[in-house]
PDB file of C-alpha atoms and ligand atoms in Angstrom:
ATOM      1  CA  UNK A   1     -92.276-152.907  91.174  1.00  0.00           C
ATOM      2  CA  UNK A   2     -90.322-150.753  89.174  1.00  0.00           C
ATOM      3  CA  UNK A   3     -90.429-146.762  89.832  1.00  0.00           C
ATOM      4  CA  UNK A   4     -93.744-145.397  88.742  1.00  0.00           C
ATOM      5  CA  UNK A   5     -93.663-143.039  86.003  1.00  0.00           C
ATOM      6  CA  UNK A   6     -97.537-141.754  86.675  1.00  0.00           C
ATOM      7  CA  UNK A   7     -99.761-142.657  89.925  1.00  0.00           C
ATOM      8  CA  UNK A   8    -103.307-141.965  90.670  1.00  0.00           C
ATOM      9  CA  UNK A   9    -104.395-142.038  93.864  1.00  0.00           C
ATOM     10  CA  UNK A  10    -108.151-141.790  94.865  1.00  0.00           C
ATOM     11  CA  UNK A  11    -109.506-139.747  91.663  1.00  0.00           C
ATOM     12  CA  UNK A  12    -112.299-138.783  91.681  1.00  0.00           C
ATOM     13  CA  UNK A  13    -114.373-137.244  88.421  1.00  0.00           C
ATOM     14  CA  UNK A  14    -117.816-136.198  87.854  1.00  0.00           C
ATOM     15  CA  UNK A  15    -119.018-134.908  84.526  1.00  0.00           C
ATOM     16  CA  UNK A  16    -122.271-132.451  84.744  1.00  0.00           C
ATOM     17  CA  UNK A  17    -124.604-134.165  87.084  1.00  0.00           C
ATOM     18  CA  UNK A  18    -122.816-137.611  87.081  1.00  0.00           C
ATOM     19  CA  UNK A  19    -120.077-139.312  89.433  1.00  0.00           C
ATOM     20  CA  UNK A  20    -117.934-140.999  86.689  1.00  0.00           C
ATOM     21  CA  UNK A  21    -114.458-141.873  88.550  1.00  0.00           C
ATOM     22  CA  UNK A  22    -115.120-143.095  91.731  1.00  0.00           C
ATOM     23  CA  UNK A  23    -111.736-142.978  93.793  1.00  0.00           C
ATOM     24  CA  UNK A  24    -109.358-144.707  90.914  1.00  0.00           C
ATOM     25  CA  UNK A  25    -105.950-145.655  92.454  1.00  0.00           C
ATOM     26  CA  UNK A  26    -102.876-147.040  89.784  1.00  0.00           C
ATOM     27  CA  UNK A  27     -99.159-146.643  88.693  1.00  0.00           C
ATOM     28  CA  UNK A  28     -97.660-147.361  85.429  1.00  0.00           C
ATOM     29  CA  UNK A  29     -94.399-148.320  85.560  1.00  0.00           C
ATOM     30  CA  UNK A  30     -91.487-146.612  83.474  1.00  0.00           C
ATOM     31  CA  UNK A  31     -90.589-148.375  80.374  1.00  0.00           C
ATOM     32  CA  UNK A  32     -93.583-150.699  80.746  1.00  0.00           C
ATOM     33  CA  UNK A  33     -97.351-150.921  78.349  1.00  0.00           C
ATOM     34  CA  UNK A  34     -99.776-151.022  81.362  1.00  0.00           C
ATOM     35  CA  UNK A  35    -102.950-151.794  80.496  1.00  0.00           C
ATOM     36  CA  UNK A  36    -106.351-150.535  81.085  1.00  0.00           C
ATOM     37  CA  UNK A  37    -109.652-153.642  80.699  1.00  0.00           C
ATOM     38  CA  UNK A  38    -112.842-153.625  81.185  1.00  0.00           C
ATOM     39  CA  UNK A  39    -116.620-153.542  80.075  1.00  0.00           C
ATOM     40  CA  UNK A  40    -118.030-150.085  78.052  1.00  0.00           C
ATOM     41  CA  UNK A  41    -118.705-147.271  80.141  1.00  0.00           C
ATOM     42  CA  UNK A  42    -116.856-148.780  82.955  1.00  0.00           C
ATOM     43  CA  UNK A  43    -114.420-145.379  83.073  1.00  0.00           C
ATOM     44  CA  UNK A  44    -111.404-146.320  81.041  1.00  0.00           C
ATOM     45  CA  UNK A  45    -111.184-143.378  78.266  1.00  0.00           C
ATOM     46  CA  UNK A  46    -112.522-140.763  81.452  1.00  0.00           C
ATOM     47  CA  UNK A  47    -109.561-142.290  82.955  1.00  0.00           C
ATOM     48  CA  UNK A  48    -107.166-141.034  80.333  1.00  0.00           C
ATOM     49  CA  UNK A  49    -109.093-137.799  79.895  1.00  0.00           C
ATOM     50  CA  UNK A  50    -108.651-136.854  83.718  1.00  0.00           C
ATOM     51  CA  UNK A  51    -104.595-137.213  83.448  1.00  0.00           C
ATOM     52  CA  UNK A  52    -104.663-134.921  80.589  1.00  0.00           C
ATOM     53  CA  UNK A  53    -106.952-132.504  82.595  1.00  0.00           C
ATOM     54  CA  UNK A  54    -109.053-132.439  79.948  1.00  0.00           C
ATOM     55  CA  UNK A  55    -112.466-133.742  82.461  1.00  0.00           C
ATOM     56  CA  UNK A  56    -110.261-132.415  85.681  1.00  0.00           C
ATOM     57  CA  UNK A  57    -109.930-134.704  88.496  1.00  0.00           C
ATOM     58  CA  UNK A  58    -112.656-133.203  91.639  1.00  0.00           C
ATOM     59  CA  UNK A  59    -110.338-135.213  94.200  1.00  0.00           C
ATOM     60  CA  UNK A  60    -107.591-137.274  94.233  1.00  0.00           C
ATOM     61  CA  UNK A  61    -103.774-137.076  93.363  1.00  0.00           C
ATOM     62  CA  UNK A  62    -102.144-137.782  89.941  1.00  0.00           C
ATOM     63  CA  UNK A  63     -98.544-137.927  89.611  1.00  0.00           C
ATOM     64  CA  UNK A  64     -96.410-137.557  86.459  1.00  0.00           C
ATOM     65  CA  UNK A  65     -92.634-137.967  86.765  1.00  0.00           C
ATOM     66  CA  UNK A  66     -92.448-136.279  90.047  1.00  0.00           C
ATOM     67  CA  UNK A  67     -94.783-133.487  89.720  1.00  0.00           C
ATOM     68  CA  UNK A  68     -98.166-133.358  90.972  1.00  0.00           C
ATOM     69  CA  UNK A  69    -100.506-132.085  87.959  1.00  0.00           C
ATOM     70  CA  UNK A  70    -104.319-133.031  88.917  1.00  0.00           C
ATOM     71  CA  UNK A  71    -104.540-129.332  88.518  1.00  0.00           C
ATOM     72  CA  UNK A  72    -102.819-128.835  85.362  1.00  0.00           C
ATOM     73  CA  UNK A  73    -104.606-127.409  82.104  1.00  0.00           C
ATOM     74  CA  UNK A  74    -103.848-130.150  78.873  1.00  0.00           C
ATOM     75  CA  UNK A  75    -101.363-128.256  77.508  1.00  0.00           C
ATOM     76  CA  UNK A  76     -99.255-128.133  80.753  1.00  0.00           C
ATOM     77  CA  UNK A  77    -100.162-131.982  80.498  1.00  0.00           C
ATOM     78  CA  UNK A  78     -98.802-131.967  77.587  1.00  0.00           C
ATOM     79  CA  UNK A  79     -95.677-130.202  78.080  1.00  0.00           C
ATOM     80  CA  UNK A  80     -94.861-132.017  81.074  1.00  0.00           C
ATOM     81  CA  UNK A  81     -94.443-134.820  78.994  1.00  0.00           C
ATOM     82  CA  UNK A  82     -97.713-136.923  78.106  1.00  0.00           C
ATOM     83  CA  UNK A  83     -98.728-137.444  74.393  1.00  0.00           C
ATOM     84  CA  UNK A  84    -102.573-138.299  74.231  1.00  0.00           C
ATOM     85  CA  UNK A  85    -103.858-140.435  71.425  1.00  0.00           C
ATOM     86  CA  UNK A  86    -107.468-140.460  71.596  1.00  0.00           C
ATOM     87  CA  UNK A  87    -110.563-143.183  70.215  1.00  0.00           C
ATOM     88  CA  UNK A  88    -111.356-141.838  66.898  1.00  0.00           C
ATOM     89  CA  UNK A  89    -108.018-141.744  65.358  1.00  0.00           C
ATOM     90  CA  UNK A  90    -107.183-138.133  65.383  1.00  0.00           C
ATOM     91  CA  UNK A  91    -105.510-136.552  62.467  1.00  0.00           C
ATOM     92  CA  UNK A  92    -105.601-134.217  60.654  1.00  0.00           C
ATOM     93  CA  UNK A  93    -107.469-134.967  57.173  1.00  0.00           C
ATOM     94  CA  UNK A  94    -107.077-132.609  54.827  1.00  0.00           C
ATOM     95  CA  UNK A  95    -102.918-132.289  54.921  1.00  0.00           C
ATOM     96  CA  UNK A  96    -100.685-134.572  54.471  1.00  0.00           C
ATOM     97  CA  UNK A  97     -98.889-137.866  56.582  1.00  0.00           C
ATOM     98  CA  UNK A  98     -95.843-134.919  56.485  1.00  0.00           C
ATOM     99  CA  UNK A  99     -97.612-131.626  57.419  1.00  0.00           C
ATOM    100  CA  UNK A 100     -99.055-134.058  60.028  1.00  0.00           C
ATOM    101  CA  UNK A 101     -95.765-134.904  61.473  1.00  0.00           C
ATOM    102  CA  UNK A 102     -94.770-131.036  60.981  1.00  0.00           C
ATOM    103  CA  UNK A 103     -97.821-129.815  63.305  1.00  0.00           C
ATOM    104  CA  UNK A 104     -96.734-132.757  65.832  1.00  0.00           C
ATOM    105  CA  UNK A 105     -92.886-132.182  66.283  1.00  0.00           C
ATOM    106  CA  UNK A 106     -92.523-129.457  68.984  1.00  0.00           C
ATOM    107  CA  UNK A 107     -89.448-128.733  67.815  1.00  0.00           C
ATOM    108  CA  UNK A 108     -88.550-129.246  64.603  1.00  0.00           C
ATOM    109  CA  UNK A 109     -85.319-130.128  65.725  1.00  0.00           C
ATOM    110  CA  UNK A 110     -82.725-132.562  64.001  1.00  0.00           C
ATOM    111  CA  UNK A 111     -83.101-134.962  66.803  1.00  0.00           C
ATOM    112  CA  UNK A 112     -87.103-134.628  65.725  1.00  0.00           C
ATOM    113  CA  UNK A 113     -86.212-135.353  62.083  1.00  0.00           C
ATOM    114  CA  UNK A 114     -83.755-138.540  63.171  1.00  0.00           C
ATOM    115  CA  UNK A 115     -87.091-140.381  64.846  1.00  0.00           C
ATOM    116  CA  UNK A 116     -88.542-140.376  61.487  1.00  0.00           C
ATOM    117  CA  UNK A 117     -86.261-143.437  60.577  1.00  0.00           C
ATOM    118  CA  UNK A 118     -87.712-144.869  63.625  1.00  0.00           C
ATOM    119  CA  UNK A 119     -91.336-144.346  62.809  1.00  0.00           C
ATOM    120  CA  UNK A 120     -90.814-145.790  58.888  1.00  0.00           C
ATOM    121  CA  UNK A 121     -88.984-148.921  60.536  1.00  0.00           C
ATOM    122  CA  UNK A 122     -92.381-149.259  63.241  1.00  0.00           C
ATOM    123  CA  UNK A 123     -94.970-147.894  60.584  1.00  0.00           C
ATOM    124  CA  UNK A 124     -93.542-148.692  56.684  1.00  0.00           C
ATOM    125  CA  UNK A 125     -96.922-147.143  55.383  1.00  0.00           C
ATOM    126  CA  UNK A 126     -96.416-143.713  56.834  1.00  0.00           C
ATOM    127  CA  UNK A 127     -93.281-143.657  54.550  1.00  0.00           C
ATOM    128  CA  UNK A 128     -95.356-144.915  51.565  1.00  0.00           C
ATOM    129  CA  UNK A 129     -98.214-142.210  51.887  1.00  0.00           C
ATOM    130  CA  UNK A 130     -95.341-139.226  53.120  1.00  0.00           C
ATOM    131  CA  UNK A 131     -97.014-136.943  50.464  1.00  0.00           C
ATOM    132  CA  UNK A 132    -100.664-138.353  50.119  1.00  0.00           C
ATOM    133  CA  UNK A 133    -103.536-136.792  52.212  1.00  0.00           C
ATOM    134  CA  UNK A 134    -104.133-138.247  55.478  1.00  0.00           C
ATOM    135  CA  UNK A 135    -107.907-138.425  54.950  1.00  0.00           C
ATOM    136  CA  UNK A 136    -106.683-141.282  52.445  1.00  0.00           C
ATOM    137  CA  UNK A 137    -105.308-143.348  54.633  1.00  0.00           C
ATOM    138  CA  UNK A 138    -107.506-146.739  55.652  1.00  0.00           C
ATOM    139  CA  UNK A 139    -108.334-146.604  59.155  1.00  0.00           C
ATOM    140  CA  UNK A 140    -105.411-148.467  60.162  1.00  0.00           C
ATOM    141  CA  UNK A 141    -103.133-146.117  58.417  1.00  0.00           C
ATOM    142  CA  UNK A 142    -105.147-143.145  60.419  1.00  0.00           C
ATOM    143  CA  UNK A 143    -104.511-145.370  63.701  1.00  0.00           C
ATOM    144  CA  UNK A 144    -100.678-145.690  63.112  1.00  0.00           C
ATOM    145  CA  UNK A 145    -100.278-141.902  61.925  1.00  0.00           C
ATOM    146  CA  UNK A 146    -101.875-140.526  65.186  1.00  0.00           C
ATOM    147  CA  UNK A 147     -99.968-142.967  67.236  1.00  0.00           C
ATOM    148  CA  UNK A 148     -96.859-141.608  65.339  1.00  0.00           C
ATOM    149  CA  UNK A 149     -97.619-138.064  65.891  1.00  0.00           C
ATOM    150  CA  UNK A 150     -98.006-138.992  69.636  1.00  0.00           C
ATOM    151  CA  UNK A 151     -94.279-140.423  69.338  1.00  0.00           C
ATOM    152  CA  UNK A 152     -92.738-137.731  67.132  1.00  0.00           C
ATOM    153  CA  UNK A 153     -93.478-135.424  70.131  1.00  0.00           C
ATOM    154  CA  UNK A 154     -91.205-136.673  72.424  1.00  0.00           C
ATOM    155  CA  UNK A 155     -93.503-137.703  75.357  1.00  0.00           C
ATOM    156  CA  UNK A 156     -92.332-139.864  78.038  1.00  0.00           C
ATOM    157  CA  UNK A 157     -95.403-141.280  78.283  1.00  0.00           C
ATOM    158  CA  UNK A 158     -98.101-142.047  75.989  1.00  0.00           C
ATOM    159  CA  UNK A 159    -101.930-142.262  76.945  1.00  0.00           C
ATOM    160  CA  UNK A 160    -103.534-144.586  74.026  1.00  0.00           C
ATOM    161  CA  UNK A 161    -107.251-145.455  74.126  1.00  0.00           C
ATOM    162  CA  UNK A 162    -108.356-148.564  71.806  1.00  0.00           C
ATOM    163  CA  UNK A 163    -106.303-148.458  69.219  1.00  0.00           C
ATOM    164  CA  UNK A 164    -107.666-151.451  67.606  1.00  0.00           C
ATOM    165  CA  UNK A 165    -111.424-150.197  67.356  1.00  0.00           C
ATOM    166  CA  UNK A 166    -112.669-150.858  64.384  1.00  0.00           C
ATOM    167  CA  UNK A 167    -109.803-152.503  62.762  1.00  0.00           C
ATOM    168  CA  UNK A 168    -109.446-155.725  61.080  1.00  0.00           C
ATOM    169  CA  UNK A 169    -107.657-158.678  62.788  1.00  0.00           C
ATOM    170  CA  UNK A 170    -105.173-158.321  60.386  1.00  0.00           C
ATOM    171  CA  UNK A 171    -104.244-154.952  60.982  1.00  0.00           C
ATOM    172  CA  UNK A 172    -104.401-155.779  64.986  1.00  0.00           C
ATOM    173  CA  UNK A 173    -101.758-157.753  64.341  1.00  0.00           C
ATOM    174  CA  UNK A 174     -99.557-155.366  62.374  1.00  0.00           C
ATOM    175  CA  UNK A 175    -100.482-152.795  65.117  1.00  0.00           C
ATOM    176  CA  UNK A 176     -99.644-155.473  67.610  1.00  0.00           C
ATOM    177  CA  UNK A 177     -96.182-155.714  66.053  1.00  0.00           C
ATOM    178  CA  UNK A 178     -95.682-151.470  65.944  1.00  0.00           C
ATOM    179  CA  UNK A 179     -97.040-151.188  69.547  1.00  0.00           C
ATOM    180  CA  UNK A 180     -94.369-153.870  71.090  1.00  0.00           C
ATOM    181  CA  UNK A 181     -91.270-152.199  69.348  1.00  0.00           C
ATOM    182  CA  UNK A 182     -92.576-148.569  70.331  1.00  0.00           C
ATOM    183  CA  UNK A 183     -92.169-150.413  73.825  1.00  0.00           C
ATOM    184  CA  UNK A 184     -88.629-150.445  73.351  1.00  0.00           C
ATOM    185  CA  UNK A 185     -88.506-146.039  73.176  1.00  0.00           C
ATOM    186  CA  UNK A 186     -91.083-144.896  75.179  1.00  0.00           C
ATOM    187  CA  UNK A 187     -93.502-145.777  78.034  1.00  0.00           C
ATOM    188  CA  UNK A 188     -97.026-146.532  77.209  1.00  0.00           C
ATOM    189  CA  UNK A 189    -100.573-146.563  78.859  1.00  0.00           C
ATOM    190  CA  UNK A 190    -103.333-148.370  76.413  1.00  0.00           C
ATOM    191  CA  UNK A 191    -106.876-148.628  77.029  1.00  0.00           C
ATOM    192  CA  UNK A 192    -107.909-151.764  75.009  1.00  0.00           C
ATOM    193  CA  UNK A 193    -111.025-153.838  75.048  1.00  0.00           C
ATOM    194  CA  UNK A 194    -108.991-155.997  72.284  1.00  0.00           C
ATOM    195  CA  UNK A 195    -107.610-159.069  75.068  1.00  0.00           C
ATOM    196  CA  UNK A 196    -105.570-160.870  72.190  1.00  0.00           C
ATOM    197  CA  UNK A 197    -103.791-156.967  71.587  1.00  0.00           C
ATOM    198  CA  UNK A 198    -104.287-155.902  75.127  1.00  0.00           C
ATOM    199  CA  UNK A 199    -102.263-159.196  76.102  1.00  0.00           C
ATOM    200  CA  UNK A 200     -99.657-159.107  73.335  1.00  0.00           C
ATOM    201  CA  UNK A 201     -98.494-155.505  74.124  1.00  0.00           C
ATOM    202  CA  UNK A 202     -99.100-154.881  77.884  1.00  0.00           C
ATOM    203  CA  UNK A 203     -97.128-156.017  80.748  1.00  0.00           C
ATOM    204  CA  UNK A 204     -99.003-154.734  83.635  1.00  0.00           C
ATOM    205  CA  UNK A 205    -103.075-154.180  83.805  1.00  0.00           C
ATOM    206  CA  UNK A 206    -105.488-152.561  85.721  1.00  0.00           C
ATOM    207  CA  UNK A 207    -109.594-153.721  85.117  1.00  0.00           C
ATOM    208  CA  UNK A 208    -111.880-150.610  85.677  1.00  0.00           C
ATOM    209  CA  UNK A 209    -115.557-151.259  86.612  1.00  0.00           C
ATOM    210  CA  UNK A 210    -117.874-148.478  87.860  1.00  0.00           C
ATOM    211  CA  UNK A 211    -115.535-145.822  87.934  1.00  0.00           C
ATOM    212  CA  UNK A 212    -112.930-147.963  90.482  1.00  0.00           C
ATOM    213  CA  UNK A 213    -110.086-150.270  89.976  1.00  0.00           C
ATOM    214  CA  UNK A 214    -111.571-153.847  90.796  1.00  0.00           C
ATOM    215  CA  UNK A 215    -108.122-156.165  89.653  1.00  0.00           C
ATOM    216  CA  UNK A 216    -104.888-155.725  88.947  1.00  0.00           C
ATOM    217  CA  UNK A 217    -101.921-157.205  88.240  1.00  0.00           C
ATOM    218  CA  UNK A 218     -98.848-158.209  85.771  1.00  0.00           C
ATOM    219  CA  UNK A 219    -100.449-159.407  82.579  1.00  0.00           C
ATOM    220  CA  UNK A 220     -99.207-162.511  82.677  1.00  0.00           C
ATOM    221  CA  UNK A 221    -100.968-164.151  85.282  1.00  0.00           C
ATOM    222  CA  UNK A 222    -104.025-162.387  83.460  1.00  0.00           C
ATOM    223  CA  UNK A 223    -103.797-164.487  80.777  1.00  0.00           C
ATOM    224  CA  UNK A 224    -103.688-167.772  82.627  1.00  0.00           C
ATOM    225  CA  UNK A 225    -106.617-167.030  84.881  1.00  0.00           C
ATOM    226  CA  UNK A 226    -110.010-167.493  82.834  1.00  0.00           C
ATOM    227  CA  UNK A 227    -112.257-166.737  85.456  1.00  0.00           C
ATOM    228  CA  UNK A 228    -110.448-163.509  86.172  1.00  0.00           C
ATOM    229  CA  UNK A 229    -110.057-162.827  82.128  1.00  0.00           C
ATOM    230  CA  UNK A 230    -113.905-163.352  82.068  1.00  0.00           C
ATOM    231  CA  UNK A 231    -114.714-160.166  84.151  1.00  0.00           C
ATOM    232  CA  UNK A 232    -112.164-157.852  82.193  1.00  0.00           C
ATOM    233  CA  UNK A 233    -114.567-157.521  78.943  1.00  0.00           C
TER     234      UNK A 233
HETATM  235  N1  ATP B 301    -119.712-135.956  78.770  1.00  0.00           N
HETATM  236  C1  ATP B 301    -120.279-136.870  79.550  1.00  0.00           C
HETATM  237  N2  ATP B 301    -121.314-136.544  80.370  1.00  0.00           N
HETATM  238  C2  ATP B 301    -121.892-137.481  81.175  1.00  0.00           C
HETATM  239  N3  ATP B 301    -121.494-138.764  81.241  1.00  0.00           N
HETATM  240  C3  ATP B 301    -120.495-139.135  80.443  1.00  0.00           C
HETATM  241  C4  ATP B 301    -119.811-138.230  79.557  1.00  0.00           C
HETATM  242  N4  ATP B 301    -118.837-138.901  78.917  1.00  0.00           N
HETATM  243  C5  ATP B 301    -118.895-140.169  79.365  1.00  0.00           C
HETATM  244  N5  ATP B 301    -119.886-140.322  80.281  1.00  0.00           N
HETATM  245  C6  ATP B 301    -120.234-141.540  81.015  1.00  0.00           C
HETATM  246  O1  ATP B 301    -119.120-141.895  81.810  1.00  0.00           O
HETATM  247  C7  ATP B 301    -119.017-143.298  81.932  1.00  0.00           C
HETATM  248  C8  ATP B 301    -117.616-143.711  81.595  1.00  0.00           C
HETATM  249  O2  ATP B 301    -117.342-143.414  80.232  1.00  0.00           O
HETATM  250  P1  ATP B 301    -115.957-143.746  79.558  1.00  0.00           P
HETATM  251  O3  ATP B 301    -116.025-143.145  78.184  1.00  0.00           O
HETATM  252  O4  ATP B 301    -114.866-143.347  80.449  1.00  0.00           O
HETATM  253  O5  ATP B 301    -116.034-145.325  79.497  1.00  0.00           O
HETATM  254  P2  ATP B 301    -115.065-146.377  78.788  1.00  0.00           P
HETATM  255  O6  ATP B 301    -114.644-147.347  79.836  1.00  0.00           O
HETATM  256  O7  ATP B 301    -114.021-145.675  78.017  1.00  0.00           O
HETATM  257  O8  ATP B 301    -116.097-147.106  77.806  1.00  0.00           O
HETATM  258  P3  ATP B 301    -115.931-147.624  76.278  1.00  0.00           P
HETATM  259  O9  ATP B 301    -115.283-148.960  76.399  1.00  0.00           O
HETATM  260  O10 ATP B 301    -117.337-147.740  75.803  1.00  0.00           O
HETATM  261  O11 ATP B 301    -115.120-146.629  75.516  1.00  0.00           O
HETATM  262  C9  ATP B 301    -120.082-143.867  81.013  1.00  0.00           C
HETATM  263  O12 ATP B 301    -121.189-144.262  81.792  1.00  0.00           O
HETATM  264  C10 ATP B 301    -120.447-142.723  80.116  1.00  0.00           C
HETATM  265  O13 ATP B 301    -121.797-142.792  79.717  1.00  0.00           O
HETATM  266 MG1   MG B 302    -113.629-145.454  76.015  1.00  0.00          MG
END
């Protein structure tokens, strides 16, 4: 297995009253998609949520390159290195695909300006609606600007939950396409309930049920066992 970029050992969330995470253990590997499967409330988005200390870990161990940050506050999370793209396609409405990009760039460094040739090759739309209002941007649009933003700020990881939701299967494809050559500059964790996207894009996957880790494995094999693919939706 290649060197783990993040590793959870034993989390361990509860939210109000209620025992969510229930002792999740998993690595993602550097320069690998990993995966997260399985059925709704089964802990996948909590899972994401508790690495960016935004629903803190109550036990348990997460690792991020090196550094212990279970305790961490979301922006120290985010500083560290993680970009966070959550489920309802998060950006900013009312300015535009640019001032979008602007708010998103920690620096606005050259280097930061040189990944937006990058971004048009992986997104072509973004270029197309630079200037337009991001609240006019179809869904998918909305999808691939927030996953841009996410890249634009120079994580070395990304945290992803179901991109596809509420796309068409067209536009799972073209995100399909954009996910697989963002592979290529940055490491990525999805949560995906998608199998066709989850197994186009992931090489590695861990299926969540109750708040544990109950499979996992390289994708692969995933796709060749039915019985096993059965229990990750
Ligand atoms: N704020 C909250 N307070 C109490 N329970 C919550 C809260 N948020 C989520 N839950 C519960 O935690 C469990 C896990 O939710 P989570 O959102 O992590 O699931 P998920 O695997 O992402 O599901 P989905 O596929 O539907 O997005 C669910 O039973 C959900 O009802
Ligand atoms: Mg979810």
């Amino acid at each position: 297995m290649p060197e783990a970029i993040l590793s959870l050992a034993g989390v361990h969330t509860h939210l109000g009253q209620h025992h969510i995470l229930q002792g999740v253990s998993l690595e993602a590997a550097r320069g690998r998609a990993t995966v997260l499967l399985g059925r709704n409330g089964a802990g996948k988005s909590t899972t994401l949520r508790t690495v960016m200390g935004l629903t803190p870990a109550s036990a348990g161990s997460v690792v991020f390159d090196g550094r212990a940050i279970e305790k961490a506050r979301p922006y120290a999370v985010a500083r560290a290195g993680v970009g966070f793209v959550p489920e309802d396609q998060a950006v900013l409405r009312g300015l535009t695909v640019e001032e979008n990009f602007r708010l998103a760039m920690l620096q606005e460094s050259p280097e930061a300006w040189a990944k937006l040739d990058t971004i048009f090759e992986l997104f072509a739309d973004l270029k197309k609606f630079w200037r337009a209002k991001a609240g006019v941007l179809s869904g998918g649009q909305k999808q691939m600007l927030a996953i841009a933003r996410a890249f634009v700020g120079d994580h070395k990881l990304l945290l992803i939950d179901e991109p596809s939701k509420g796309l068409a299967p067209i536009v799972v494809d073209h995100l399909i396409a954009s996910l697989n050559q963002l592979k290529q500059h940055t490491t990525i964790i999805l949560v995906e309930q998608n199998f066709h996207l989850a197994s186009q894009v992931g090489s590695d996957y861990f299926i969540l049920d109750d708040g544990r880790v109950v499979h996992s494995g390289l994708m692969k094999a995933l796709v060749d066992d039915e019985g096993l693919k059965q229990s990750s939706a």
